[in-house]
Amino acid sequence: RARSLLLIAALLGAAGVALGAFGAHGLRERLDAHALGVWETAVRYHLVHAVALLALALSPHAPALRSAGWLFVAGIVLFSGSLYALALGGPRVLGPVTPIGGLALIAGWAWLARFALTR
């Protein structure tokens, strides 16, 4: 439902801001430049797709766009989530999860393109 996507967009947006602030203020002295860059990439993709999810949830076409929204949610969790964990020194086995999340994000955008072409 659009309402569920709206709630999730709001929660992911708030989490993205909190994680960005944590990275800027809580991790600056603890992580090296590479790890901070990884963290910043995770936050950027997290927030961009939280806003995209918000736009989908508020769209009059929200029911037709639900699949794109859920792909964005999966992408945020898998792509950004794995990058957050890796930046904090998580197991390298999480490395292959990142591109799967990226594919979910791309698939969400492709779903939107398909919707636009068939309308």
Coordinates of N, CA and C in Angstrom, one line a residue:
R1 N 0.8 -1.2 0.0 CA 0.0 0.0 0.0 C 0.9 1.2 0.0
A2 N 0.3 2.3 -0.6 CA 1.0 3.6 -0.6 C 1.3 4.1 0.8
R3 N 0.4 3.9 1.7 CA 0.6 4.3 3.1 C 1.8 3.6 3.7
S4 N 2.0 2.3 3.4 CA 3.2 1.6 4.0 C 4.4 2.2 3.4
L5 N 4.4 2.4 2.1 CA 5.6 3.0 1.4 C 5.9 4.4 2.0
L6 N 4.9 5.2 2.3 CA 5.1 6.5 2.8 C 5.7 6.4 4.2
L7 N 5.2 5.5 5.0 CA 5.8 5.3 6.4 C 7.3 4.8 6.3
I8 N 7.5 3.9 5.4 CA 8.9 3.4 5.2 C 9.8 4.5 4.7
A9 N 9.3 5.3 3.7 CA 10.1 6.4 3.2 C 10.5 7.4 4.3
A10 N 9.5 7.7 5.2 CA 9.8 8.6 6.3 C 10.8 8.0 7.3
L11 N 10.7 6.7 7.6 CA 11.6 6.1 8.5 C 13.0 6.0 7.9
L12 N 13.1 5.6 6.6 CA 14.4 5.5 5.9 C 15.0 6.9 5.8
G13 N 14.2 7.9 5.5 CA 14.7 9.3 5.5 C 15.3 9.7 6.8
A14 N 14.6 9.5 7.9 CA 15.1 9.8 9.2 C 16.4 9.0 9.5
A15 N 16.4 7.7 9.2 CA 17.6 6.9 9.5 C 18.7 7.4 8.7
G16 N 18.5 7.8 7.4 CA 19.6 8.3 6.6 C 20.2 9.6 7.1
V17 N 19.4 10.5 7.6 CA 19.9 11.7 8.2 C 20.7 11.4 9.5
A18 N 20.2 10.5 10.3 CA 20.9 10.1 11.5 C 22.2 9.4 11.2
L19 N 22.2 8.5 10.2 CA 23.4 7.8 9.9 C 24.5 8.8 9.3
G20 N 24.0 9.7 8.5 CA 24.9 10.7 8.0 C 25.5 11.6 9.1
A21 N 24.7 12.0 10.1 CA 25.2 12.7 11.2 C 26.2 11.9 12.0
F22 N 25.8 10.6 12.2 CA 26.7 9.8 13.0 C 28.1 9.6 12.3
G23 N 28.0 9.5 10.9 CA 29.3 9.4 10.2 C 30.1 10.6 10.3
A24 N 29.5 11.8 10.2 CA 30.2 13.0 10.2 C 30.7 13.4 11.6
H25 N 30.0 13.0 12.6 CA 30.4 13.4 14.0 C 30.9 12.3 14.9
G26 N 30.4 11.1 14.7 CA 30.8 10.0 15.5 C 31.9 9.1 15.0
L27 N 32.1 9.1 13.6 CA 33.0 8.2 13.0 C 34.2 8.9 12.5
R28 N 34.2 10.2 12.4 CA 35.3 11.0 11.7 C 36.6 10.7 12.3
E29 N 36.7 10.5 13.6 CA 38.0 10.2 14.2 C 38.3 8.7 14.3
R30 N 37.3 7.9 14.0 CA 37.5 6.5 14.2 C 37.8 5.7 12.9
L31 N 37.4 6.2 11.8 CA 37.5 5.5 10.5 C 38.6 6.2 9.7
D32 N 39.2 5.5 8.8 CA 40.2 6.1 7.9 C 39.4 6.7 6.7
A33 N 40.1 7.4 5.9 CA 39.5 8.2 4.8 C 38.7 7.2 3.9
H34 N 39.2 6.1 3.6 CA 38.5 5.1 2.7 C 37.2 4.7 3.3
A35 N 37.2 4.3 4.6 CA 36.0 3.8 5.2 C 35.0 4.9 5.3
L36 N 35.5 6.2 5.6 CA 34.5 7.3 5.6 C 33.9 7.5 4.3
G37 N 34.7 7.4 3.2 CA 34.1 7.5 1.9 C 33.1 6.5 1.6
V38 N 33.3 5.2 2.0 CA 32.3 4.2 1.8 C 31.1 4.5 2.6
W39 N 31.2 5.0 3.8 CA 30.1 5.4 4.7 C 29.3 6.5 4.0
E40 N 30.0 7.5 3.4 CA 29.3 8.6 2.7 C 28.6 8.2 1.5
T41 N 29.2 7.2 0.8 CA 28.5 6.7 -0.4 C 27.2 6.0 0.0
A42 N 27.2 5.2 1.1 CA 26.1 4.5 1.6 C 25.0 5.5 2.0
V43 N 25.4 6.6 2.7 CA 24.4 7.6 3.1 C 23.8 8.3 1.9
R44 N 24.6 8.6 0.9 CA 24.1 9.3 -0.3 C 23.1 8.5 -1.0
Y45 N 23.4 7.2 -1.3 CA 22.4 6.4 -2.0 C 21.2 6.1 -1.1
H46 N 21.4 6.0 0.1 CA 20.3 5.8 1.1 C 19.3 6.9 1.0
L47 N 19.8 8.2 1.1 CA 18.9 9.3 1.1 C 18.3 9.6 -0.2
V48 N 19.0 9.4 -1.3 CA 18.5 9.7 -2.6 C 17.3 8.7 -2.8
H49 N 17.5 7.5 -2.5 CA 16.4 6.5 -2.7 C 15.3 6.6 -1.7
A50 N 15.5 7.1 -0.5 CA 14.4 7.4 0.4 C 13.6 8.5 -0.1
V51 N 14.2 9.5 -0.7 CA 13.4 10.6 -1.4 C 12.6 10.1 -2.6
A52 N 13.3 9.2 -3.4 CA 12.6 8.6 -4.5 C 11.4 7.8 -4.0
L53 N 11.6 7.1 -3.0 CA 10.5 6.3 -2.4 C 9.3 7.2 -1.9
L54 N 9.7 8.3 -1.3 CA 8.7 9.3 -0.9 C 7.9 9.8 -2.1
A55 N 8.6 10.1 -3.2 CA 7.9 10.6 -4.4 C 6.9 9.5 -4.9
L56 N 7.4 8.3 -4.9 CA 6.5 7.2 -5.3 C 5.2 7.1 -4.5
A57 N 5.5 7.1 -3.1 CA 4.4 7.0 -2.2 C 3.4 8.1 -2.3
L58 N 3.8 9.3 -2.7 CA 2.9 10.4 -2.8 C 2.3 10.6 -4.2
S59 N 2.7 9.8 -5.1 CA 2.3 9.8 -6.5 C 0.8 9.3 -6.6
P60 N 0.0 10.0 -7.5 CA -1.3 9.4 -7.7 C -1.3 8.0 -8.3
H61 N -0.1 7.6 -8.9 CA 0.0 6.3 -9.5 C 0.7 5.3 -8.5
A62 N 0.7 5.7 -7.2 CA 1.4 4.8 -6.2 C 1.1 3.3 -6.3
P63 N -0.2 2.9 -6.5 CA -0.4 1.5 -6.5 C 0.3 0.8 -7.7
A64 N 0.4 1.5 -8.8 CA 1.1 0.9 -10.0 C 2.6 0.9 -9.8
L65 N 3.1 1.7 -8.9 CA 4.5 1.9 -8.7 C 5.1 1.2 -7.4
R66 N 4.2 0.4 -6.8 CA 4.6 -0.3 -5.6 C 5.8 -1.2 -5.8
S67 N 5.9 -1.9 -6.9 CA 7.1 -2.8 -7.1 C 8.4 -2.0 -7.2
A68 N 8.3 -0.8 -7.8 CA 9.5 0.0 -7.9 C 9.9 0.5 -6.4
G69 N 8.9 0.8 -5.6 CA 9.2 1.2 -4.3 C 9.8 0.1 -3.4
W70 N 9.3 -1.1 -3.6 CA 9.9 -2.2 -2.8 C 11.3 -2.5 -3.3
L71 N 11.5 -2.3 -4.6 CA 12.9 -2.5 -5.1 C 13.8 -1.5 -4.5
F72 N 13.4 -0.2 -4.3 CA 14.2 0.8 -3.7 C 14.4 0.4 -2.2
V73 N 13.4 -0.1 -1.5 CA 13.6 -0.5 -0.1 C 14.7 -1.6 -0.1
A74 N 14.5 -2.6 -0.9 CA 15.5 -3.7 -0.9 C 16.9 -3.2 -1.2
G75 N 17.0 -2.3 -2.2 CA 18.3 -1.7 -2.6 C 18.9 -0.9 -1.5
I76 N 18.1 -0.1 -0.7 CA 18.7 0.6 0.4 C 19.2 -0.3 1.4
V77 N 18.4 -1.3 1.8 CA 18.9 -2.3 2.8 C 20.1 -3.0 2.4
L78 N 20.1 -3.5 1.2 CA 21.2 -4.4 0.7 C 22.5 -3.5 0.3
F79 N 22.3 -2.5 -0.5 CA 23.4 -1.7 -0.9 C 24.0 -0.9 0.2
S80 N 23.1 0.0 0.7 CA 23.7 0.9 1.8 C 24.0 0.1 3.0
G81 N 23.1 -0.8 3.4 CA 23.3 -1.6 4.6 C 24.7 -2.4 4.6
S82 N 25.0 -3.0 3.4 CA 26.3 -3.7 3.3 C 27.4 -2.7 3.4
L83 N 27.3 -1.5 2.8 CA 28.4 -0.5 2.8 C 28.6 0.0 4.2
Y84 N 27.5 0.2 5.0 CA 27.6 0.7 6.4 C 28.4 -0.4 7.1
A85 N 28.0 -1.6 7.0 CA 28.7 -2.7 7.7 C 30.2 -2.8 7.3
L86 N 30.5 -2.8 6.0 CA 31.8 -2.9 5.6 C 32.7 -1.7 6.1
A87 N 32.1 -0.5 6.1 CA 32.8 0.7 6.6 C 33.2 0.5 8.0
L88 N 32.4 -0.2 8.8 CA 32.6 -0.4 10.2 C 33.5 -1.6 10.5
G89 N 34.0 -2.2 9.4 CA 34.9 -3.4 9.5 C 34.2 -4.7 9.5
G90 N 32.9 -4.7 9.0 CA 32.2 -6.0 8.9 C 32.9 -7.0 8.0
P91 N 32.4 -8.2 8.1 CA 33.0 -9.3 7.3 C 33.0 -9.0 5.8
R92 N 34.1 -9.4 5.2 CA 34.3 -9.1 3.7 C 33.2 -9.9 2.9
V93 N 32.6 -10.9 3.5 CA 31.6 -11.7 2.8 C 30.4 -10.9 2.4
L94 N 30.3 -9.7 3.1 CA 29.2 -8.8 2.7 C 29.5 -8.1 1.4
G95 N 30.7 -8.1 0.9 CA 31.0 -7.4 -0.3 C 30.1 -7.8 -1.5
P96 N 29.8 -9.0 -1.7 CA 29.0 -9.4 -2.8 C 27.5 -8.9 -2.7
V97 N 27.1 -8.6 -1.5 CA 25.7 -8.1 -1.2 C 25.5 -6.7 -1.8
T98 N 26.6 -5.9 -1.8 CA 26.5 -4.5 -2.3 C 26.0 -4.5 -3.8
P99 N 26.6 -5.2 -4.7 CA 26.1 -5.1 -6.1 C 24.7 -5.7 -6.3
I100 N 24.3 -6.6 -5.4 CA 22.9 -7.1 -5.5 C 21.9 -6.0 -5.1
G101 N 22.3 -5.2 -4.1 CA 21.5 -4.1 -3.7 C 21.5 -3.0 -4.8
G102 N 22.7 -2.8 -5.4 CA 22.7 -1.9 -6.6 C 21.8 -2.3 -7.7
L103 N 21.8 -3.6 -8.0 CA 20.9 -4.1 -9.0 C 19.4 -3.9 -8.6
A104 N 19.1 -4.0 -7.4 CA 17.7 -3.7 -6.9 C 17.4 -2.2 -7.2
L105 N 18.3 -1.3 -6.9 CA 18.1 0.1 -7.1 C 17.9 0.4 -8.6
I106 N 18.7 -0.2 -9.4 CA 18.6 -0.1 -10.9 C 17.3 -0.6 -11.4
A107 N 16.9 -1.8 -10.8 CA 15.6 -2.4 -11.2 C 14.4 -1.5 -10.8
G108 N 14.5 -0.8 -9.7 CA 13.5 0.1 -9.3 C 13.3 1.2 -10.3
W109 N 14.5 1.8 -10.8 CA 14.4 2.9 -11.8 C 13.9 2.3 -13.1
A110 N 14.3 1.1 -13.5 CA 13.9 0.5 -14.7 C 12.3 0.2 -14.7
W111 N 11.8 -0.1 -13.5 CA 10.4 -0.3 -13.3 C 9.7 1.0 -13.6
L112 N 10.2 2.1 -13.1 CA 9.7 3.4 -13.3 C 9.7 3.8 -14.8
A113 N 10.8 3.5 -15.5 CA 10.9 3.7 -16.9 C 9.8 2.9 -17.7
R114 N 9.7 1.7 -17.3 CA 8.7 0.8 -17.9 C 7.3 1.4 -17.8
F115 N 7.0 1.8 -16.5 CA 5.7 2.4 -16.2 C 5.5 3.7 -17.1
A116 N 6.5 4.5 -17.3 CA 6.4 5.7 -18.1 C 6.1 5.4 -19.5
L117 N 6.8 4.4 -20.0 CA 6.6 4.0 -21.4 C 5.3 3.3 -21.7
T118 N 4.7 2.7 -20.8 CA 3.4 2.0 -21.0 C 2.2 2.9 -20.6
R119 N 2.4 4.1 -20.1 CA 1.3 4.9 -19.8 C 0.8 5.7 -20.9

